[in-house]
Amino acid sequence: MTAGLTGIGGFILHKLARLGRANLFLLRLLGALRFLFRRPGWLIKQLYAVGVLSLPIILVSGLFVGMVLGLQGYANLVEFGATSSLGTVVALSLIRELGPVLTALLYAGRAGSALTAEIGLMKATEQLASMQMMAVDPFQRVLAPRFLAGCLAVPILTGIFTAVGILGGYLVAVVQLGVDGGAFWAQMQAKVQLFADIGNGVLIKSAVFGILANWVALFEGYETLPTAEGVSLATTRTVVITSLAVLGWDFLLTALMFGVW
Amino acid sequence: MLPTPFSSPESSPAVAAVTVRGLSFQRGERLIFDRVDLDIPRGKVTAIMGPSGTGKTTLLQLISGQLRPDAGRIEVDGVCIHQLQRRELYRVRQRMGMLFQSGALFTDLSVFENVAFPLREHTRLPETLIRTLVLMKLEAVGLRGARELMPAQLSGGMARRVALARAIALDPQMILYDEPFAGQDPISMAVLVKLIRRLNDALGLTSVIVSHDVKETAAIADSLYLIFAGRVVEHGTPRELDCSASPWVDQFMHARPDGPMSFHYPAPPYATDLLAEIPA
């Protein structure tokens, strides 16, 4: 009984300590961002690595998700003769939910795991320690550029995912299934609001998810046990924790945006 | 403000470059150092030797402020290194080079860029001067021709030499070498042995070598510390240690299998272990 309680207490303390370290890590990371003004080249290199190289998966996924939405929406709306609303359905689903959430999940799998593995291996091969021994702070030189690049990349990728998704929906609905193109775009234009939908969904949600995904990825990499198994575990944890955090925060943000709380 | 090491008024030959007093350090349950005292004189090559797993690398990490001791003081040029704030610690490290056991080269940068890295980070030298300095450092380690290669294309020994060129890029006043001879072929080993001594004498450096390669280390060290089981077992010049009557020193310096230093990690008796029942 006592051993069980001690075990539970130890587990909770361990998790709380880790959460505390993660918050201190984020504070130090934010403090290091100002050094990027002096070396914008570091940021651009990382933007290419996490943003441009994530484009193929974002484009292909966005297109297919939009096409599926078009098909599913059509199959349901056609029964009520409401296929003219298909543009609104596709756009709102993508802008409010699927765009930000799926982009963040795909980003965690493509770029987040790569960031964790890269930082973890840099730690395991003493590259971070050697940098510190050369009086170069890895937070400024390695972590901050990756963090800011990731935080900028996720909203941009979300915008691209959403736009390509809408195009996919259009291809299926209008080109393939014969829904009226004018109605598709006009309904979308009438119903989608700039601030309430695009602002909340594509901008705020994706910004929050971007911070979460990159914070988790870099922290897991930095805390990696310097072994092959440690790096592998950290990479897995990045994808799992980011996915759960994104889905949890998505619920919170959606509830806030609908004014439930 | 704390005085900056290597530039403080105490930076005279009389003051040891590194003074360690009453150092204790523990990793988990294991006591790595137990009230260790040692002095590293300025301008000399000091070797810290001992069998694998005695915490030699840990000692370098403590001296360079990467780890903090549980008890005791580590002074670098009269300044307590583990009490410095990060900014002051980094200022000290600009005058301190460290050669890591693995080389620890940046895998995304070429050999040239690896050596240029500290110069680009800490100086605003023009590109032509950086190129000249990098080529000089690479020439010193015999790898000027390998400057375009990536670290993945280098052998272990070559990577260590590039790391040495990088460690001396900023002309430090003290260099910490972590197992510099491990994995080197005989030619590289001989060159490295000479190079360490030559760099020390020509640049007036203080060198600390952590190693268990007795012959090579003893050939260039001015003084040796022998560490075992968390304590300094003996210290003196290589000649003094070679003639020492201490059974510890005799076993280590002459590579004898039997002696007070056990080859085996602590374990129950062999027969008992073999005959023990496998727990269900």
Coordinates of C-alpha atoms in Angstrom, one line a residue:
Chain A
M1 CA 0.0 0.0 0.0
T2 CA 2.7 2.5 1.1
A3 CA 4.9 1.4 -1.7
G4 CA 2.1 2.0 -4.2
L5 CA 1.4 5.5 -2.9
T6 CA 5.1 6.3 -2.9
G7 CA 5.3 5.1 -6.5
I8 CA 2.3 7.3 -7.5
G9 CA 3.8 10.3 -5.6
G10 CA 7.2 9.7 -7.2
F11 CA 5.6 9.5 -10.7
I12 CA 3.6 12.7 -10.2
L13 CA 6.7 14.6 -8.8
H14 CA 8.8 13.3 -11.7
K15 CA 6.2 14.6 -14.3
L16 CA 5.8 17.9 -12.5
A17 CA 9.5 18.4 -12.4
R18 CA 9.7 17.7 -16.1
L19 CA 6.9 20.2 -16.8
G20 CA 8.8 22.7 -14.8
R21 CA 11.9 22.1 -16.8
A22 CA 9.9 22.4 -20.0
N23 CA 8.6 25.8 -18.9
L24 CA 12.1 27.0 -17.9
F25 CA 13.3 25.7 -21.3
L26 CA 10.7 27.7 -23.1
L27 CA 11.6 30.9 -21.1
R28 CA 15.2 30.5 -22.0
L29 CA 14.3 29.8 -25.6
L30 CA 12.2 33.0 -25.8
G31 CA 15.0 35.0 -24.3
A32 CA 17.4 33.7 -26.9
L33 CA 15.2 34.8 -29.8
R34 CA 16.5 38.4 -29.8
F35 CA 19.9 37.2 -31.0
L36 CA 18.3 36.2 -34.3
F37 CA 18.1 39.8 -35.3
R38 CA 21.9 39.8 -35.6
R39 CA 22.0 36.5 -37.6
P40 CA 18.9 36.3 -39.8
G41 CA 20.7 33.8 -42.0
W42 CA 20.3 31.1 -39.3
L43 CA 16.5 31.6 -39.4
I44 CA 16.3 31.4 -43.1
K45 CA 18.2 28.1 -43.2
Q46 CA 15.9 26.6 -40.7
L47 CA 12.8 27.9 -42.4
Y48 CA 13.9 26.0 -45.4
A49 CA 14.5 22.8 -43.4
V50 CA 11.2 22.8 -41.5
G51 CA 9.0 24.8 -43.8
V52 CA 9.9 24.3 -47.5
L53 CA 10.8 20.6 -47.0
S54 CA 7.4 20.0 -45.3
L55 CA 5.6 21.4 -48.4
P56 CA 5.2 18.1 -50.4
I57 CA 3.4 16.3 -47.5
I58 CA 1.3 19.3 -46.8
L59 CA 0.3 19.8 -50.4
V60 CA -0.6 16.2 -51.1
S61 CA -2.4 15.7 -47.7
G62 CA -4.3 19.0 -48.2
L63 CA -5.4 18.0 -51.6
F64 CA -6.7 14.6 -50.6
V65 CA -8.4 15.8 -47.4
G66 CA -10.2 18.5 -49.5
M67 CA -11.2 15.9 -52.1
V68 CA -12.6 13.6 -49.4
L69 CA -14.5 16.5 -47.8
G70 CA -16.0 17.3 -51.2
L71 CA -17.1 13.7 -51.7
Q72 CA -18.5 13.2 -48.2
G73 CA -20.2 16.6 -48.2
Y74 CA -21.8 15.9 -51.6
A75 CA -23.1 12.5 -50.5
N76 CA -24.8 14.0 -47.5
L77 CA -26.0 17.3 -48.9
V78 CA -27.4 15.9 -52.2
E79 CA -30.2 14.2 -50.2
F80 CA -31.4 17.6 -49.1
G81 CA -30.7 19.3 -52.4
A82 CA -28.2 21.5 -50.6
T83 CA -25.2 20.8 -52.7
S84 CA -24.8 24.6 -53.3
S85 CA -23.6 24.8 -49.7
L86 CA -20.8 22.4 -50.4
G87 CA -18.2 25.2 -50.8
T88 CA -19.1 26.5 -47.3
V89 CA -18.9 23.0 -45.7
V90 CA -15.5 22.3 -47.3
A91 CA -14.1 25.7 -46.5
L92 CA -15.4 26.0 -42.9
S93 CA -14.3 22.4 -42.0
L94 CA -10.8 23.1 -43.3
I95 CA -10.4 26.7 -42.0
R96 CA -11.8 26.1 -38.5
E97 CA -10.6 22.6 -37.8
L98 CA -8.9 20.3 -40.3
G99 CA -6.4 22.8 -41.7
P100 CA -4.8 23.8 -38.4
V101 CA -5.1 20.4 -36.7
L102 CA -4.0 18.2 -39.5
T103 CA -1.1 20.5 -40.5
A104 CA 0.1 20.5 -36.9
L105 CA -0.1 16.6 -36.7
L106 CA 1.7 16.3 -40.1
Y107 CA 4.3 18.8 -39.0
A108 CA 4.9 16.9 -35.8
G109 CA 5.5 13.7 -37.8
R110 CA 7.6 15.3 -40.6
A111 CA 9.5 18.2 -39.0
G112 CA 9.0 17.8 -35.2
S113 CA 10.4 14.3 -35.1
A114 CA 13.3 15.4 -37.3
L115 CA 14.0 18.3 -34.9
T116 CA 14.0 16.0 -31.9
A117 CA 16.3 13.5 -33.6
E118 CA 18.7 16.2 -34.8
I119 CA 19.0 17.9 -31.4
G120 CA 19.1 14.5 -29.6
L121 CA 21.9 13.3 -31.8
M122 CA 23.8 16.6 -31.5
K123 CA 23.6 16.0 -27.7
A124 CA 24.6 12.3 -28.0
T125 CA 27.6 13.2 -30.1
E126 CA 28.6 16.0 -27.8
Q127 CA 28.1 18.7 -30.4
L128 CA 26.0 20.8 -28.0
A129 CA 28.6 20.3 -25.3
S130 CA 31.5 21.3 -27.6
M131 CA 29.5 24.4 -28.6
Q132 CA 29.2 25.3 -25.0
M133 CA 32.9 24.7 -24.5
M134 CA 33.5 27.2 -27.4
A135 CA 31.4 29.7 -25.4
V136 CA 28.6 29.5 -27.9
D137 CA 25.1 29.1 -26.3
P138 CA 23.2 26.3 -28.1
F139 CA 20.0 28.1 -27.2
Q140 CA 21.0 31.1 -29.3
R141 CA 22.8 29.2 -32.1
V142 CA 20.8 26.0 -32.4
L143 CA 17.5 26.0 -30.6
A144 CA 16.1 29.6 -31.1
P145 CA 16.4 29.6 -34.9
R146 CA 14.7 26.3 -35.2
F147 CA 11.9 27.4 -32.8
L148 CA 11.2 30.6 -34.5
A149 CA 11.4 29.0 -38.0
G150 CA 8.9 26.3 -36.9
C151 CA 6.5 28.8 -35.3
L152 CA 6.5 30.8 -38.5
A153 CA 6.3 27.8 -40.7
V154 CA 3.2 26.1 -39.1
P155 CA 0.7 29.0 -39.8
I156 CA 2.0 29.4 -43.3
L157 CA 1.8 25.6 -43.9
T158 CA -1.8 25.7 -42.5
G159 CA -2.7 28.4 -44.9
I160 CA -1.3 26.4 -47.8
F161 CA -3.0 23.2 -46.6
T162 CA -6.3 24.9 -46.3
A163 CA -6.1 26.6 -49.7
V164 CA -5.1 23.3 -51.4
G165 CA -7.8 21.5 -49.5
I166 CA -10.4 23.9 -50.8
L167 CA -9.1 23.4 -54.3
G168 CA -9.3 19.7 -53.9
G169 CA -13.0 20.0 -52.7
Y170 CA -13.6 22.2 -55.8
L171 CA -12.1 19.6 -58.1
V172 CA -14.3 16.8 -56.8
A173 CA -17.5 18.8 -56.3
V174 CA -17.5 21.1 -59.3
V175 CA -15.3 19.4 -61.9
Q176 CA -16.2 15.8 -61.1
L177 CA -19.7 15.8 -59.6
G178 CA -21.1 18.8 -61.4
V179 CA -22.0 21.1 -58.5
D180 CA -22.4 24.7 -59.7
G181 CA -19.1 26.5 -59.5
G182 CA -20.7 29.9 -59.0
A183 CA -22.7 28.6 -56.0
F184 CA -19.6 26.8 -54.6
W185 CA -17.5 30.0 -54.4
A186 CA -20.4 32.5 -53.7
Q187 CA -21.7 30.5 -50.7
M188 CA -18.1 30.2 -49.4
Q189 CA -17.6 34.0 -49.8
A190 CA -20.8 34.8 -48.0
K191 CA -20.4 32.4 -45.1
V192 CA -16.7 32.4 -44.3
Q193 CA -15.8 35.3 -42.0
L194 CA -12.3 36.9 -42.1
F195 CA -11.8 37.3 -38.4
A196 CA -14.1 34.8 -36.8
D197 CA -13.1 31.9 -39.1
I198 CA -9.8 32.6 -40.8
G199 CA -8.5 34.6 -37.9
N200 CA -9.4 32.2 -35.2
G201 CA -8.7 29.0 -37.2
V202 CA -5.8 29.5 -39.6
L203 CA -4.1 32.2 -37.5
I204 CA -4.7 31.8 -33.8
K205 CA -5.0 28.0 -33.7
S206 CA -2.1 27.3 -36.0
A207 CA 0.1 29.8 -34.1
V208 CA -0.7 28.0 -30.8
F209 CA -0.1 24.6 -32.4
G210 CA 3.1 25.9 -33.9
I211 CA 4.4 26.9 -30.6
L212 CA 3.3 23.6 -29.0
A213 CA 4.8 21.4 -31.7
N214 CA 8.2 23.1 -31.8
W215 CA 8.4 23.5 -28.0
V216 CA 7.8 19.8 -27.5
A217 CA 10.1 18.8 -30.3
L218 CA 13.0 20.9 -29.1
F219 CA 12.5 20.1 -25.5
E220 CA 12.4 16.4 -26.1
G221 CA 15.5 16.6 -28.2
Y222 CA 17.3 18.6 -25.6
E223 CA 16.3 16.2 -22.8
T224 CA 17.2 13.1 -24.7
L225 CA 19.2 10.4 -23.0
P226 CA 22.4 10.4 -25.2
T227 CA 21.9 6.8 -26.5
A228 CA 20.3 5.3 -29.6
E229 CA 17.4 4.1 -27.5
G230 CA 17.0 7.5 -25.9
V231 CA 16.8 9.3 -29.3
S232 CA 14.3 6.8 -30.6
L233 CA 12.1 7.2 -27.5
A234 CA 12.3 11.0 -27.6
T235 CA 11.3 11.0 -31.2
T236 CA 8.3 8.9 -30.5
R237 CA 7.4 11.0 -27.5
T238 CA 7.5 14.1 -29.6
V239 CA 4.9 12.8 -32.0
V240 CA 2.7 11.4 -29.3
I241 CA 2.8 14.4 -27.0
T242 CA 2.4 16.9 -29.8
S243 CA -0.6 15.0 -31.2
L244 CA -2.3 14.9 -27.8
A245 CA -1.5 18.5 -27.0
V246 CA -2.7 19.7 -30.3
L247 CA -6.0 17.8 -30.0
G248 CA -6.5 18.9 -26.4
W249 CA -5.7 22.5 -27.2
D250 CA -7.9 22.4 -30.2
F251 CA -10.9 21.5 -28.0
L252 CA -10.0 24.4 -25.6
L253 CA -9.6 26.9 -28.3
T254 CA -12.7 25.8 -30.2
A255 CA -14.7 26.1 -26.9
L256 CA -13.3 29.6 -26.3
M257 CA -14.1 30.6 -29.9
F258 CA -17.7 29.5 -29.7
G259 CA -17.9 31.2 -26.3
V260 CA -18.8 28.0 -24.4
W261 CA -16.6 29.3 -21.5
Chain B
M1 CA 32.0 41.8 -10.8
L2 CA 34.1 38.7 -10.6
P3 CA 37.6 38.8 -12.0
T4 CA 38.0 37.2 -15.4
P5 CA 40.3 34.2 -15.4
F6 CA 43.5 34.3 -17.5
S7 CA 43.5 38.1 -17.3
S8 CA 43.3 38.7 -13.6
P9 CA 46.2 40.1 -11.7
E10 CA 46.8 36.6 -10.3
S11 CA 47.7 35.3 -13.8
S12 CA 51.3 34.9 -12.9
P13 CA 53.3 31.7 -13.3
A14 CA 53.3 31.3 -9.5
V15 CA 49.6 30.7 -9.4
A16 CA 48.5 27.3 -10.6
A17 CA 46.2 27.4 -13.7
V18 CA 43.8 25.1 -12.0
T19 CA 43.5 24.3 -8.3
V20 CA 41.2 21.6 -7.0
R21 CA 40.5 21.3 -3.3
G22 CA 38.4 18.8 -1.5
L23 CA 36.5 17.9 -4.7
S24 CA 33.6 15.4 -4.2
F25 CA 31.2 14.4 -6.9
Q26 CA 28.6 11.8 -7.1
R27 CA 26.6 10.3 -10.0
G28 CA 23.4 8.7 -8.6
E29 CA 24.6 6.4 -5.8
R30 CA 28.2 6.2 -7.2
L31 CA 30.9 8.4 -5.6
I32 CA 33.1 9.4 -8.5
F33 CA 35.5 11.7 -6.6
D34 CA 36.1 11.7 -2.8
R35 CA 37.9 14.8 -1.5
V36 CA 40.3 15.1 -4.4
D37 CA 43.1 17.7 -4.3
L38 CA 45.2 18.5 -7.3
D39 CA 47.1 21.4 -8.9
I40 CA 47.6 22.0 -12.6
P41 CA 50.7 24.3 -13.1
R42 CA 50.6 27.0 -15.7
G43 CA 52.6 26.4 -18.9
K44 CA 53.0 22.7 -18.3
V45 CA 51.6 19.5 -19.6
T46 CA 49.7 17.7 -16.8
A47 CA 48.3 14.3 -17.4
I48 CA 45.5 12.7 -15.4
M49 CA 45.6 9.0 -15.7
G50 CA 43.7 6.0 -14.4
P51 CA 41.8 3.0 -15.6
S52 CA 38.6 3.3 -17.6
G53 CA 35.6 4.4 -15.6
T54 CA 37.5 6.3 -12.9
G55 CA 35.9 9.6 -13.9
K56 CA 38.8 11.2 -15.8
T57 CA 36.4 12.8 -18.4
T58 CA 34.1 13.9 -15.5
L59 CA 37.1 15.7 -14.0
L60 CA 37.6 17.6 -17.3
Q61 CA 33.9 18.5 -17.3
L62 CA 34.2 19.7 -13.7
I63 CA 37.3 21.8 -14.5
S64 CA 35.6 23.4 -17.5
G65 CA 32.4 24.2 -15.6
Q66 CA 30.2 21.7 -17.5
L67 CA 29.4 20.0 -14.2
R68 CA 29.2 21.4 -10.6
P69 CA 30.9 19.6 -7.8
D70 CA 28.9 18.3 -4.8
A71 CA 31.6 19.6 -2.5
G72 CA 35.0 21.4 -2.7
R73 CA 36.4 24.1 -4.9
I74 CA 37.7 24.2 -8.4
E75 CA 39.6 27.4 -9.2
V76 CA 40.7 28.3 -12.7
D77 CA 43.2 31.0 -12.5
G78 CA 42.1 31.9 -9.0
V79 CA 38.4 32.1 -9.9
C80 CA 35.9 29.5 -8.6
I81 CA 34.6 28.2 -12.0
H82 CA 31.4 26.6 -10.6
Q83 CA 30.2 29.8 -9.1
L84 CA 30.4 31.8 -12.3
Q85 CA 27.2 33.0 -14.1
R86 CA 26.8 31.7 -17.6
R87 CA 28.1 34.9 -19.2
E88 CA 31.3 34.9 -17.2
L89 CA 31.7 31.2 -17.6
Y90 CA 31.5 31.7 -21.4
R91 CA 34.1 34.4 -21.2
V92 CA 36.5 32.0 -19.4
R93 CA 35.8 29.3 -22.0
Q94 CA 36.9 31.6 -24.9
R95 CA 40.4 31.2 -23.5
M96 CA 40.0 27.5 -23.0
G97 CA 40.0 24.8 -25.6
M98 CA 38.7 21.3 -25.2
L99 CA 39.3 18.3 -27.4
F100 CA 36.4 15.8 -26.9
Q101 CA 36.9 12.1 -27.0
S102 CA 34.6 11.8 -30.0
G103 CA 35.8 14.9 -31.7
A104 CA 32.3 16.3 -31.5
L105 CA 32.5 18.0 -34.9
F106 CA 29.4 19.7 -36.3
T107 CA 28.2 17.1 -38.8
D108 CA 26.4 19.7 -41.0
L109 CA 29.6 21.8 -41.5
S110 CA 32.7 20.9 -43.6
V111 CA 36.1 20.5 -42.0
F112 CA 36.9 24.1 -43.0
E113 CA 33.7 25.5 -41.5
N114 CA 34.2 23.5 -38.3
V115 CA 37.5 25.1 -37.7
A116 CA 36.2 28.5 -38.7
F117 CA 33.2 28.2 -36.4
P118 CA 34.7 29.7 -33.2
L119 CA 36.4 32.4 -35.3
R120 CA 33.1 33.4 -36.9
E121 CA 31.3 33.3 -33.6
H122 CA 33.7 35.3 -31.5
T123 CA 35.5 37.6 -33.9
R124 CA 34.7 39.9 -36.7
L125 CA 37.7 39.1 -38.8
P126 CA 37.5 39.5 -42.6
E127 CA 37.0 36.3 -44.6
T128 CA 40.5 36.3 -46.0
L129 CA 42.0 36.3 -42.6
I130 CA 39.6 33.6 -41.4
R131 CA 40.7 31.5 -44.3
T132 CA 44.4 32.0 -43.5
L133 CA 43.9 31.2 -39.9
V134 CA 41.9 28.0 -40.6
L135 CA 44.5 26.8 -43.1
M136 CA 47.2 27.4 -40.6
K137 CA 45.4 25.4 -37.9
L138 CA 44.6 22.6 -40.4
E139 CA 48.2 22.6 -41.6
A140 CA 49.3 22.1 -37.9
V141 CA 47.3 18.9 -37.7
G142 CA 48.2 17.8 -41.2
L143 CA 44.7 18.1 -42.7
R144 CA 44.9 21.2 -44.9
G145 CA 44.1 19.0 -47.9
A146 CA 40.9 17.7 -46.2
R147 CA 39.3 21.0 -45.7
E148 CA 36.4 20.4 -48.1
L149 CA 35.5 17.0 -46.6
M150 CA 32.4 16.6 -44.4
P151 CA 32.9 15.0 -40.9
A152 CA 31.1 11.8 -42.1
Q153 CA 34.0 11.3 -44.7
L154 CA 36.7 11.4 -42.0
S155 CA 38.2 8.5 -40.1
G156 CA 38.0 8.6 -36.3
G157 CA 41.6 9.7 -36.0
M158 CA 41.2 12.5 -38.6
A159 CA 38.1 13.8 -36.9
R160 CA 40.0 14.1 -33.7
R161 CA 42.7 16.1 -35.5
V162 CA 40.2 18.4 -37.0
A163 CA 38.7 18.8 -33.6
L164 CA 42.1 19.7 -32.3
A165 CA 42.5 22.3 -35.0
R166 CA 39.2 23.8 -33.9
A167 CA 40.1 23.7 -30.3
I168 CA 43.2 25.8 -31.0
A169 CA 41.5 28.2 -33.5
L170 CA 41.1 31.0 -30.9
D171 CA 44.6 30.5 -29.5
P172 CA 43.4 29.4 -26.1
Q173 CA 45.6 29.6 -23.0
M174 CA 44.6 26.2 -21.7
I175 CA 43.6 23.1 -23.6
L176 CA 41.9 20.1 -22.1
Y177 CA 42.4 16.9 -24.0
D178 CA 40.0 14.0 -23.4
E179 CA 41.7 10.7 -24.5
P180 CA 43.6 12.3 -27.5
F181 CA 45.4 9.1 -28.4
A182 CA 42.5 6.7 -28.4
G183 CA 41.9 5.1 -31.8
Q184 CA 44.8 6.8 -33.5
D185 CA 47.1 4.9 -36.0
P186 CA 50.8 4.8 -35.0
I187 CA 51.7 7.7 -37.3
S188 CA 48.9 10.0 -36.2
M189 CA 49.6 9.0 -32.6
A190 CA 53.3 10.0 -32.9
V191 CA 52.4 13.3 -34.7
L192 CA 49.7 14.1 -32.1
V193 CA 52.1 13.4 -29.2
K194 CA 54.6 15.8 -30.7
L195 CA 52.0 18.3 -31.6
I196 CA 50.5 18.5 -28.1
R197 CA 54.0 19.1 -26.7
R198 CA 54.9 21.6 -29.4
L199 CA 51.7 23.6 -29.1
N200 CA 52.2 23.7 -25.4
D201 CA 55.7 25.0 -25.6
A202 CA 55.4 27.3 -28.6
L203 CA 52.1 29.0 -27.5
G204 CA 52.9 28.9 -23.8
L205 CA 49.7 26.9 -23.1
T206 CA 48.6 24.9 -20.1
S207 CA 47.7 21.4 -21.2
V208 CA 45.7 18.9 -19.3
I209 CA 45.6 15.4 -20.8
V210 CA 43.2 12.8 -19.7
S211 CA 44.4 9.4 -20.9
H212 CA 45.1 5.8 -20.2
D213 CA 47.8 5.5 -22.8
V214 CA 50.7 5.3 -20.4
K215 CA 53.7 5.4 -22.9
E216 CA 52.5 8.3 -25.0
T217 CA 51.3 10.4 -22.2
A218 CA 54.3 9.8 -20.0
A219 CA 56.5 10.8 -22.9
I220 CA 55.2 14.4 -23.0
A221 CA 53.8 15.1 -19.6
D222 CA 55.6 17.3 -17.1
S223 CA 53.6 15.8 -14.2
L224 CA 51.2 12.9 -13.8
Y225 CA 48.2 12.3 -11.5
L226 CA 47.1 8.7 -11.1
I227 CA 43.4 8.5 -10.1
F228 CA 41.7 5.4 -8.9
A229 CA 38.4 4.8 -7.0
G230 CA 37.7 8.5 -6.6
R231 CA 41.1 9.4 -5.0
V232 CA 44.4 10.6 -6.3
V233 CA 46.6 7.5 -5.7
E234 CA 49.9 9.1 -6.7
H235 CA 51.3 12.2 -8.4
G236 CA 54.7 13.2 -9.6
T237 CA 56.9 13.4 -12.7
P238 CA 56.7 10.5 -15.2
R239 CA 60.2 9.4 -14.0
E240 CA 59.1 9.5 -10.3
L241 CA 56.0 7.4 -11.1
D242 CA 57.9 5.0 -13.2
C243 CA 60.2 4.3 -10.2
S244 CA 57.5 4.4 -7.6
A245 CA 57.3 1.6 -5.1
S246 CA 53.5 2.0 -4.8
P247 CA 51.7 -1.2 -5.9
W248 CA 49.0 1.0 -7.5
V249 CA 51.4 2.9 -9.6
D250 CA 53.5 -0.2 -10.5
Q251 CA 50.4 -2.1 -11.7
F252 CA 49.1 0.8 -13.8
M253 CA 52.3 2.1 -15.3
H254 CA 53.5 -1.4 -16.2
A255 CA 50.1 -2.8 -17.2
R256 CA 50.2 -5.7 -14.7
P257 CA 47.0 -7.8 -14.6
D258 CA 47.4 -8.4 -10.9
G259 CA 47.5 -5.8 -8.2
P260 CA 45.3 -3.5 -6.1
M261 CA 43.3 -2.3 -9.1
S262 CA 40.8 -4.9 -9.9
F263 CA 40.1 -5.7 -13.6
H264 CA 36.7 -7.0 -12.6
Y265 CA 33.7 -4.9 -11.8
P266 CA 32.5 -5.8 -8.2
A267 CA 30.5 -9.0 -8.3
P268 CA 29.7 -12.1 -6.2
P269 CA 32.1 -15.0 -6.4
Y270 CA 32.2 -16.6 -9.8
A271 CA 31.2 -20.1 -8.7
T272 CA 28.3 -18.8 -6.6
D273 CA 27.1 -16.8 -9.5
L274 CA 27.3 -19.7 -12.0
L275 CA 25.5 -22.1 -9.7
A276 CA 22.9 -19.7 -8.5
E277 CA 19.3 -20.6 -9.5
I278 CA 17.7 -18.4 -12.1
P279 CA 15.0 -16.4 -10.3
A280 CA 11.5 -17.5 -11.5

